[in-house]
C-alpha positions as a printed Julia matrix, in Angstrom:
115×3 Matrix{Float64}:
 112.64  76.91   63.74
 113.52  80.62   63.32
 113.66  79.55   59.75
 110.0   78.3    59.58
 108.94  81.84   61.01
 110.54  83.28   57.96
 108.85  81.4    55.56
 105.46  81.75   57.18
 105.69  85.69   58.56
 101.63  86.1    58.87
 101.19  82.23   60.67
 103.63  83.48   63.12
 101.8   87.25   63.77
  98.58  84.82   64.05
 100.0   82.4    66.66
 100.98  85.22   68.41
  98.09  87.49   68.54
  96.02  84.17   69.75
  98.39  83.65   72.72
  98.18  87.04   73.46
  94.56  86.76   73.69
  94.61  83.95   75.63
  96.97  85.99   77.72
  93.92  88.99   78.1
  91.17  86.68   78.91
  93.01  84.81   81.79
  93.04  81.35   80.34
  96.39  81.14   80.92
  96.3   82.96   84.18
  94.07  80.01   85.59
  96.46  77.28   84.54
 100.15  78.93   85.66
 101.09  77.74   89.16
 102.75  79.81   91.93
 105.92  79.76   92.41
 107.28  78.93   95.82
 108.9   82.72   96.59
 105.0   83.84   95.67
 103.62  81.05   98.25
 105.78  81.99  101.08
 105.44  85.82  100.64
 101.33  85.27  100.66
 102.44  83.45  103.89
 104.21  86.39  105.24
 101.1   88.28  104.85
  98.4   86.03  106.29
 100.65  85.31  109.21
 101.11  89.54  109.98
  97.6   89.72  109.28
  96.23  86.87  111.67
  98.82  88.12  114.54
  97.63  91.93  113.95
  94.36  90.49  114.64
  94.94  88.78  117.58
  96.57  92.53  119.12
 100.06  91.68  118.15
 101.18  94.91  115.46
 104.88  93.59  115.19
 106.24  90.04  114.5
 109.8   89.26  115.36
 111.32  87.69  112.15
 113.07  84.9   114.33
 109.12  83.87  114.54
 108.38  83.78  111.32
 111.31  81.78  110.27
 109.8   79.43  112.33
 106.2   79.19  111.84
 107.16  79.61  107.96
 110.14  76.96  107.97
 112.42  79.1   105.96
 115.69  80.05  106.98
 116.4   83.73  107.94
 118.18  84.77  104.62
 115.46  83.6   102.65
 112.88  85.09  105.2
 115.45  88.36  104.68
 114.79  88.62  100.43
 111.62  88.47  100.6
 110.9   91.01  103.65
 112.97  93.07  100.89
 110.64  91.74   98.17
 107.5   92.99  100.4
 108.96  96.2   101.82
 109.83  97.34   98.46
 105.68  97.26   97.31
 105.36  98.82  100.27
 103.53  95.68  101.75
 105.52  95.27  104.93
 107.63  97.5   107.31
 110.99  96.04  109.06
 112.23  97.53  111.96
 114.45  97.1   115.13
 112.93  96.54  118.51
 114.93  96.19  121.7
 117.51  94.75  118.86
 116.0   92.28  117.3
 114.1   92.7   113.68
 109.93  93.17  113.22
 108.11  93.03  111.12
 104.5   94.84  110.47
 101.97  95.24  107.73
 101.63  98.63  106.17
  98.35  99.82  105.14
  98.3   98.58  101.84
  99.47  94.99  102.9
  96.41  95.19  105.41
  94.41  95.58  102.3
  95.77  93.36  100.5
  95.46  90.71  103.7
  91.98  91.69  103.5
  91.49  91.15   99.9
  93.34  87.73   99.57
  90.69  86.54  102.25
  88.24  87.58  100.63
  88.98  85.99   97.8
């Protein structure tokens, strides 16, 4: 295969300047699925979101495990995931972990509603 690319140098600079076309216009975009990590992290957010609305600023992450289904350690990576874009704050209260959306996970709540 690397072989036919050899042989054919401007083909190959062709295919690739259409997928990366495809790439800018967002057909591709409309067709790739989300992956599960990407599903439950949206989660995270709509959940915080919904509960900040209701008066409720912090969410134990015991709760979330269970309203999500996931198991703490994978609730755990992706509170990293979301803390690290700034997304979501973990603390401690009376020793147990919360969690809270930050402003720009608020807006980003906001946004994904709107959408």
């Amino acid at each position: 295969m690397l072989r036919e690319y050899d042989a054919y140098p401007d083909q190959a600079l062709e295919a690739s300047a259409q997928i990366e076309t495809s790439v800018e216009e967002g057909f591709l975009s409309d067709y790739v699925p989300l992956d599960h990590s990407t599903v439950l992290m949206l989660g995270i957010l709509e959940l915080l979101h919904a509960e900040h609305a209701q008066g409720r600023v912090a969410v134990s992450l015991a709760v979330i495990c269970k309203r999500l289904g996931v198991r703490m350690s994978t609730l755990q990576r992706l509170m990293t995931a979301l803390s690290e874009q700034a997304l979501v704050e973990v603390s401690m209260q009376k020793e147990r972990l919360v969690a809270s959306l930050t402003q720009g996970g608020e807006e980003v709540s906001l946004a994904l509603q709107a959408a």
